[in-house]
PDB file of C-alpha atoms in Angstrom:
ATOM      1  CA  UNK A   6     -18.456  -7.866   9.746  1.00  0.00           C
ATOM      2  CA  UNK A   7     -15.833  -6.416   7.570  1.00  0.00           C
ATOM      3  CA  UNK A   8     -16.057  -9.632   5.762  1.00  0.00           C
ATOM      4  CA  UNK A   9     -20.006  -9.904   5.285  1.00  0.00           C
ATOM      5  CA  UNK A  10     -19.603  -6.003   3.875  1.00  0.00           C
ATOM      6  CA  UNK A  11     -17.016  -6.932   1.339  1.00  0.00           C
ATOM      7  CA  UNK A  12     -14.365  -4.947   3.034  1.00  0.00           C
ATOM      8  CA  UNK A  13     -11.950  -7.421   2.955  1.00  0.00           C
ATOM      9  CA  UNK A  14     -11.209 -10.370   0.800  1.00  0.00           C
ATOM     10  CA  UNK A  15     -10.567 -14.145   2.738  1.00  0.00           C
ATOM     11  CA  UNK A  16      -8.368 -16.501   0.685  1.00  0.00           C
ATOM     12  CA  UNK A  17      -9.319 -20.046   2.079  1.00  0.00           C
ATOM     13  CA  UNK A  18      -6.381 -21.928   3.290  1.00  0.00           C
ATOM     14  CA  UNK A  19      -3.317 -21.425   5.166  1.00  0.00           C
ATOM     15  CA  UNK A  20      -1.415 -19.525   2.889  1.00  0.00           C
ATOM     16  CA  UNK A  21      -1.661 -16.930   0.261  1.00  0.00           C
ATOM     17  CA  UNK A  22      -2.745 -17.825  -3.575  1.00  0.00           C
ATOM     18  CA  UNK A  23      -0.870 -15.938  -5.843  1.00  0.00           C
ATOM     19  CA  UNK A  24      -3.023 -16.666  -8.395  1.00  0.00           C
ATOM     20  CA  UNK A  25      -5.513 -15.111  -6.420  1.00  0.00           C
ATOM     21  CA  UNK A  26      -3.439 -11.635  -5.781  1.00  0.00           C
ATOM     22  CA  UNK A  27      -2.569 -11.361  -9.672  1.00  0.00           C
ATOM     23  CA  UNK A  28      -6.135 -11.900 -10.393  1.00  0.00           C
ATOM     24  CA  UNK A  29      -7.086  -9.004  -7.767  1.00  0.00           C
ATOM     25  CA  UNK A  30      -4.459  -6.932  -9.234  1.00  0.00           C
ATOM     26  CA  UNK A  31      -5.551  -7.465 -12.570  1.00  0.00           C
ATOM     27  CA  UNK A  32      -8.866  -7.028 -11.924  1.00  0.00           C
ATOM     28  CA  UNK A  33      -8.136  -3.513 -10.152  1.00  0.00           C
ATOM     29  CA  UNK A  34      -6.240  -3.075 -13.111  1.00  0.00           C
ATOM     30  CA  UNK A  35      -8.881  -2.983 -15.549  1.00  0.00           C
ATOM     31  CA  UNK A  36     -11.316  -0.562 -13.404  1.00  0.00           C
ATOM     32  CA  UNK A  37      -7.951   2.037 -12.325  1.00  0.00           C
ATOM     33  CA  UNK A  38      -5.399   1.632 -14.785  1.00  0.00           C
ATOM     34  CA  UNK A  39      -1.872   1.166 -13.016  1.00  0.00           C
ATOM     35  CA  UNK A  40       1.245   2.746 -14.293  1.00  0.00           C
ATOM     36  CA  UNK A  41       3.761   2.245 -11.919  1.00  0.00           C
ATOM     37  CA  UNK A  42       4.083   0.010  -9.093  1.00  0.00           C
ATOM     38  CA  UNK A  43       6.046  -0.931  -6.108  1.00  0.00           C
ATOM     39  CA  UNK A  44       6.697  -4.028  -4.498  1.00  0.00           C
ATOM     40  CA  UNK A  45       8.510  -5.591  -1.354  1.00  0.00           C
ATOM     41  CA  UNK A  46      10.694  -8.172  -2.660  1.00  0.00           C
ATOM     42  CA  UNK A  47       9.820 -10.718   0.360  1.00  0.00           C
ATOM     43  CA  UNK A  48       8.072 -13.996  -1.726  1.00  0.00           C
ATOM     44  CA  UNK A  49       7.550 -11.801  -4.056  1.00  0.00           C
ATOM     45  CA  UNK A  50       9.489 -12.108  -7.443  1.00  0.00           C
ATOM     46  CA  UNK A  51       7.091 -15.189  -9.216  1.00  0.00           C
ATOM     47  CA  UNK A  52       3.845 -12.547  -8.536  1.00  0.00           C
ATOM     48  CA  UNK A  53       5.843  -9.372  -9.642  1.00  0.00           C
ATOM     49  CA  UNK A  54       7.312 -11.096 -12.884  1.00  0.00           C
ATOM     50  CA  UNK A  55       3.498 -12.442 -13.271  1.00  0.00           C
ATOM     51  CA  UNK A  56       1.984  -8.693 -12.999  1.00  0.00           C
ATOM     52  CA  UNK A  57       4.775  -7.088 -15.099  1.00  0.00           C
ATOM     53  CA  UNK A  58       4.350  -9.501 -18.108  1.00  0.00           C
ATOM     54  CA  UNK A  59       0.346  -9.631 -17.983  1.00  0.00           C
ATOM     55  CA  UNK A  60      -0.546  -5.747 -17.219  1.00  0.00           C
ATOM     56  CA  UNK A  61       2.910  -4.090 -18.654  1.00  0.00           C
ATOM     57  CA  UNK A  62       3.293  -2.263 -16.070  1.00  0.00           C
ATOM     58  CA  UNK A  63       6.694  -0.513 -14.852  1.00  0.00           C
ATOM     59  CA  UNK A  64       7.584  -1.955 -11.141  1.00  0.00           C
ATOM     60  CA  UNK A  65      10.339  -1.168  -8.551  1.00  0.00           C
ATOM     61  CA  UNK A  66      11.573  -2.980  -5.877  1.00  0.00           C
ATOM     62  CA  UNK A  67      11.087  -0.750  -2.530  1.00  0.00           C
ATOM     63  CA  UNK A  68      12.906  -2.230   0.673  1.00  0.00           C
ATOM     64  CA  UNK A  69      10.780  -1.367   4.192  1.00  0.00           C
ATOM     65  CA  UNK A  70      13.807   0.430   5.981  1.00  0.00           C
ATOM     66  CA  UNK A  71      13.293   3.990   6.977  1.00  0.00           C
ATOM     67  CA  UNK A  72      15.280   5.446   3.932  1.00  0.00           C
ATOM     68  CA  UNK A  73      13.106   3.939   1.246  1.00  0.00           C
ATOM     69  CA  UNK A  74      10.156   4.899   3.560  1.00  0.00           C
ATOM     70  CA  UNK A  75      11.248   8.115   4.881  1.00  0.00           C
ATOM     71  CA  UNK A  76      10.168  10.580   1.722  1.00  0.00           C
ATOM     72  CA  UNK A  77       6.224   8.978   0.713  1.00  0.00           C
ATOM     73  CA  UNK A  78       5.832   8.524   4.701  1.00  0.00           C
ATOM     74  CA  UNK A  79       6.377  11.880   4.654  1.00  0.00           C
ATOM     75  CA  UNK A  80       3.864  12.627   1.920  1.00  0.00           C
ATOM     76  CA  UNK A  81       1.044  10.759   3.060  1.00  0.00           C
ATOM     77  CA  UNK A  82       1.875  12.637   6.452  1.00  0.00           C
ATOM     78  CA  UNK A  83       1.527  15.816   4.904  1.00  0.00           C
ATOM     79  CA  UNK A  84      -1.773  14.639   2.890  1.00  0.00           C
ATOM     80  CA  UNK A  85      -3.293  13.079   6.444  1.00  0.00           C
ATOM     81  CA  UNK A  86      -2.558  16.812   8.382  1.00  0.00           C
ATOM     82  CA  UNK A  87      -3.996  18.621   5.352  1.00  0.00           C
ATOM     83  CA  UNK A  88      -7.212  16.404   5.453  1.00  0.00           C
ATOM     84  CA  UNK A  89      -6.355  15.635   1.330  1.00  0.00           C
ATOM     85  CA  UNK A  90      -5.715  12.109   2.593  1.00  0.00           C
ATOM     86  CA  UNK A  91      -9.157   9.888   1.495  1.00  0.00           C
ATOM     87  CA  UNK A  92     -10.297   6.492   2.709  1.00  0.00           C
ATOM     88  CA  UNK A  93     -13.769   6.638   1.729  1.00  0.00           C
ATOM     89  CA  UNK A  94     -14.846   6.415   5.774  1.00  0.00           C
ATOM     90  CA  UNK A  95     -13.314   2.809   4.915  1.00  0.00           C
ATOM     91  CA  UNK A  96     -13.274   1.066   8.497  1.00  0.00           C
ATOM     92  CA  UNK A  97     -10.385  -1.167   7.826  1.00  0.00           C
ATOM     93  CA  UNK A  98      -8.417   2.056   6.396  1.00  0.00           C
ATOM     94  CA  UNK A  99      -9.427   4.023   9.569  1.00  0.00           C
ATOM     95  CA  UNK A 100      -8.369   0.805  11.864  1.00  0.00           C
ATOM     96  CA  UNK A 101      -5.041   0.366  10.161  1.00  0.00           C
ATOM     97  CA  UNK A 102      -4.060   4.594  10.245  1.00  0.00           C
ATOM     98  CA  UNK A 103      -5.009   4.205  13.898  1.00  0.00           C
ATOM     99  CA  UNK A 104      -2.670   1.055  14.526  1.00  0.00           C
ATOM    100  CA  UNK A 105       0.308   3.057  12.635  1.00  0.00           C
ATOM    101  CA  UNK A 106       2.823   5.300  15.166  1.00  0.00           C
ATOM    102  CA  UNK A 107       5.537   7.259  13.341  1.00  0.00           C
ATOM    103  CA  UNK A 108       9.158   6.415  14.097  1.00  0.00           C
ATOM    104  CA  UNK A 109      11.659   8.543  13.675  1.00  0.00           C
ATOM    105  CA  UNK A 110      15.604   8.186  13.406  1.00  0.00           C
ATOM    106  CA  UNK A 111      18.328  10.404  14.935  1.00  0.00           C
ATOM    107  CA  UNK A 112      18.569  12.125  11.805  1.00  0.00           C
ATOM    108  CA  UNK A 113      14.610  12.965  11.547  1.00  0.00           C
ATOM    109  CA  UNK A 114      13.709   9.943   8.641  1.00  0.00           C
ATOM    110  CA  UNK A 115      10.529   8.611   9.344  1.00  0.00           C
ATOM    111  CA  UNK A 116       8.307   5.658   8.729  1.00  0.00           C
ATOM    112  CA  UNK A 117       5.315   3.881  10.333  1.00  0.00           C
ATOM    113  CA  UNK A 118       5.352   1.004  12.573  1.00  0.00           C
ATOM    114  CA  UNK A 119       2.806  -0.686  14.485  1.00  0.00           C
ATOM    115  CA  UNK A 120       1.986   0.549  17.676  1.00  0.00           C
ATOM    116  CA  UNK A 121       4.277  -1.308  20.200  1.00  0.00           C
ATOM    117  CA  UNK A 122       1.408  -1.715  22.536  1.00  0.00           C
ATOM    118  CA  UNK A 123      -0.998  -3.677  19.834  1.00  0.00           C
ATOM    119  CA  UNK A 124       1.334  -5.911  17.761  1.00  0.00           C
ATOM    120  CA  UNK A 125      -1.052  -7.866  16.711  1.00  0.00           C
ATOM    121  CA  UNK A 126      -2.812  -5.070  15.161  1.00  0.00           C
ATOM    122  CA  UNK A 127      -2.427  -4.647  11.441  1.00  0.00           C
ATOM    123  CA  UNK A 128      -0.727  -1.855   9.190  1.00  0.00           C
ATOM    124  CA  UNK A 129      -0.028  -3.651   6.058  1.00  0.00           C
ATOM    125  CA  UNK A 130      -3.234  -1.264   4.138  1.00  0.00           C
ATOM    126  CA  UNK A 131      -0.883   1.792   5.396  1.00  0.00           C
ATOM    127  CA  UNK A 132       2.225   0.703   4.128  1.00  0.00           C
ATOM    128  CA  UNK A 133       0.862  -0.219   0.690  1.00  0.00           C
ATOM    129  CA  UNK A 134      -0.757   3.505   0.397  1.00  0.00           C
ATOM    130  CA  UNK A 135       2.567   4.771   1.293  1.00  0.00           C
ATOM    131  CA  UNK A 136       4.410   2.467  -1.166  1.00  0.00           C
ATOM    132  CA  UNK A 137       1.716   3.515  -3.483  1.00  0.00           C
ATOM    133  CA  UNK A 138       2.880   7.157  -2.968  1.00  0.00           C
ATOM    134  CA  UNK A 139       6.411   6.185  -3.628  1.00  0.00           C
ATOM    135  CA  UNK A 140       5.522   4.869  -6.956  1.00  0.00           C
ATOM    136  CA  UNK A 141       3.417   8.051  -7.944  1.00  0.00           C
ATOM    137  CA  UNK A 142       6.187   9.925  -6.483  1.00  0.00           C
ATOM    138  CA  UNK A 143       8.786   8.688  -8.991  1.00  0.00           C
ATOM    139  CA  UNK A 144       6.641   8.058 -11.700  1.00  0.00           C
ATOM    140  CA  UNK A 145       7.623  10.722 -14.335  1.00  0.00           C
ATOM    141  CA  UNK A 146       4.631  10.831 -16.432  1.00  0.00           C
ATOM    142  CA  UNK A 147       4.122  14.141 -18.021  1.00  0.00           C
ATOM    143  CA  UNK A 148       0.851  14.077 -17.048  1.00  0.00           C
ATOM    144  CA  UNK A 149       0.610  12.726 -13.625  1.00  0.00           C
ATOM    145  CA  UNK A 150      -2.711  13.214 -12.098  1.00  0.00           C
ATOM    146  CA  UNK A 151      -3.087  13.351  -8.217  1.00  0.00           C
ATOM    147  CA  UNK A 152      -2.589  10.535  -6.150  1.00  0.00           C
ATOM    148  CA  UNK A 153      -6.094   8.636  -5.448  1.00  0.00           C
ATOM    149  CA  UNK A 154      -6.527   5.764  -2.841  1.00  0.00           C
ATOM    150  CA  UNK A 155      -9.118   3.397  -3.616  1.00  0.00           C
ATOM    151  CA  UNK A 156      -9.945   1.176  -0.562  1.00  0.00           C
ATOM    152  CA  UNK A 157     -12.804  -0.957  -0.354  1.00  0.00           C
TER     153      UNK A 157
END
């Protein structure tokens, strides 16, 4: 259903073609200019270099550990709790949000993880939202607008 409604994109084959990802990000950049972007270094080097060169976007590596994810996860949690996180009623985003659980370490740092009762469920979109929020937080643009999330 999500595929037929255009809410998810399927890529043929058994691997993700980085050229397809690069083209999608390029199209998003044309519609919603990207100034700053975070990336997970796992298998991303070529794609990040291509996007940085083609789009002129500032990029920053962001590890997926609790220390790196803590501050933007708390910011996203606050947006959700104050009804300022708008996923546009996108059912895929709502589903991923419902699959996300907060993990707190002994010092109070948090990050999201998959619900251990549902390990096959996906949270990638929420991780991407947290990484985007992290990019927004470190972007030192003088006229930085409020963060906007585009799903679908």
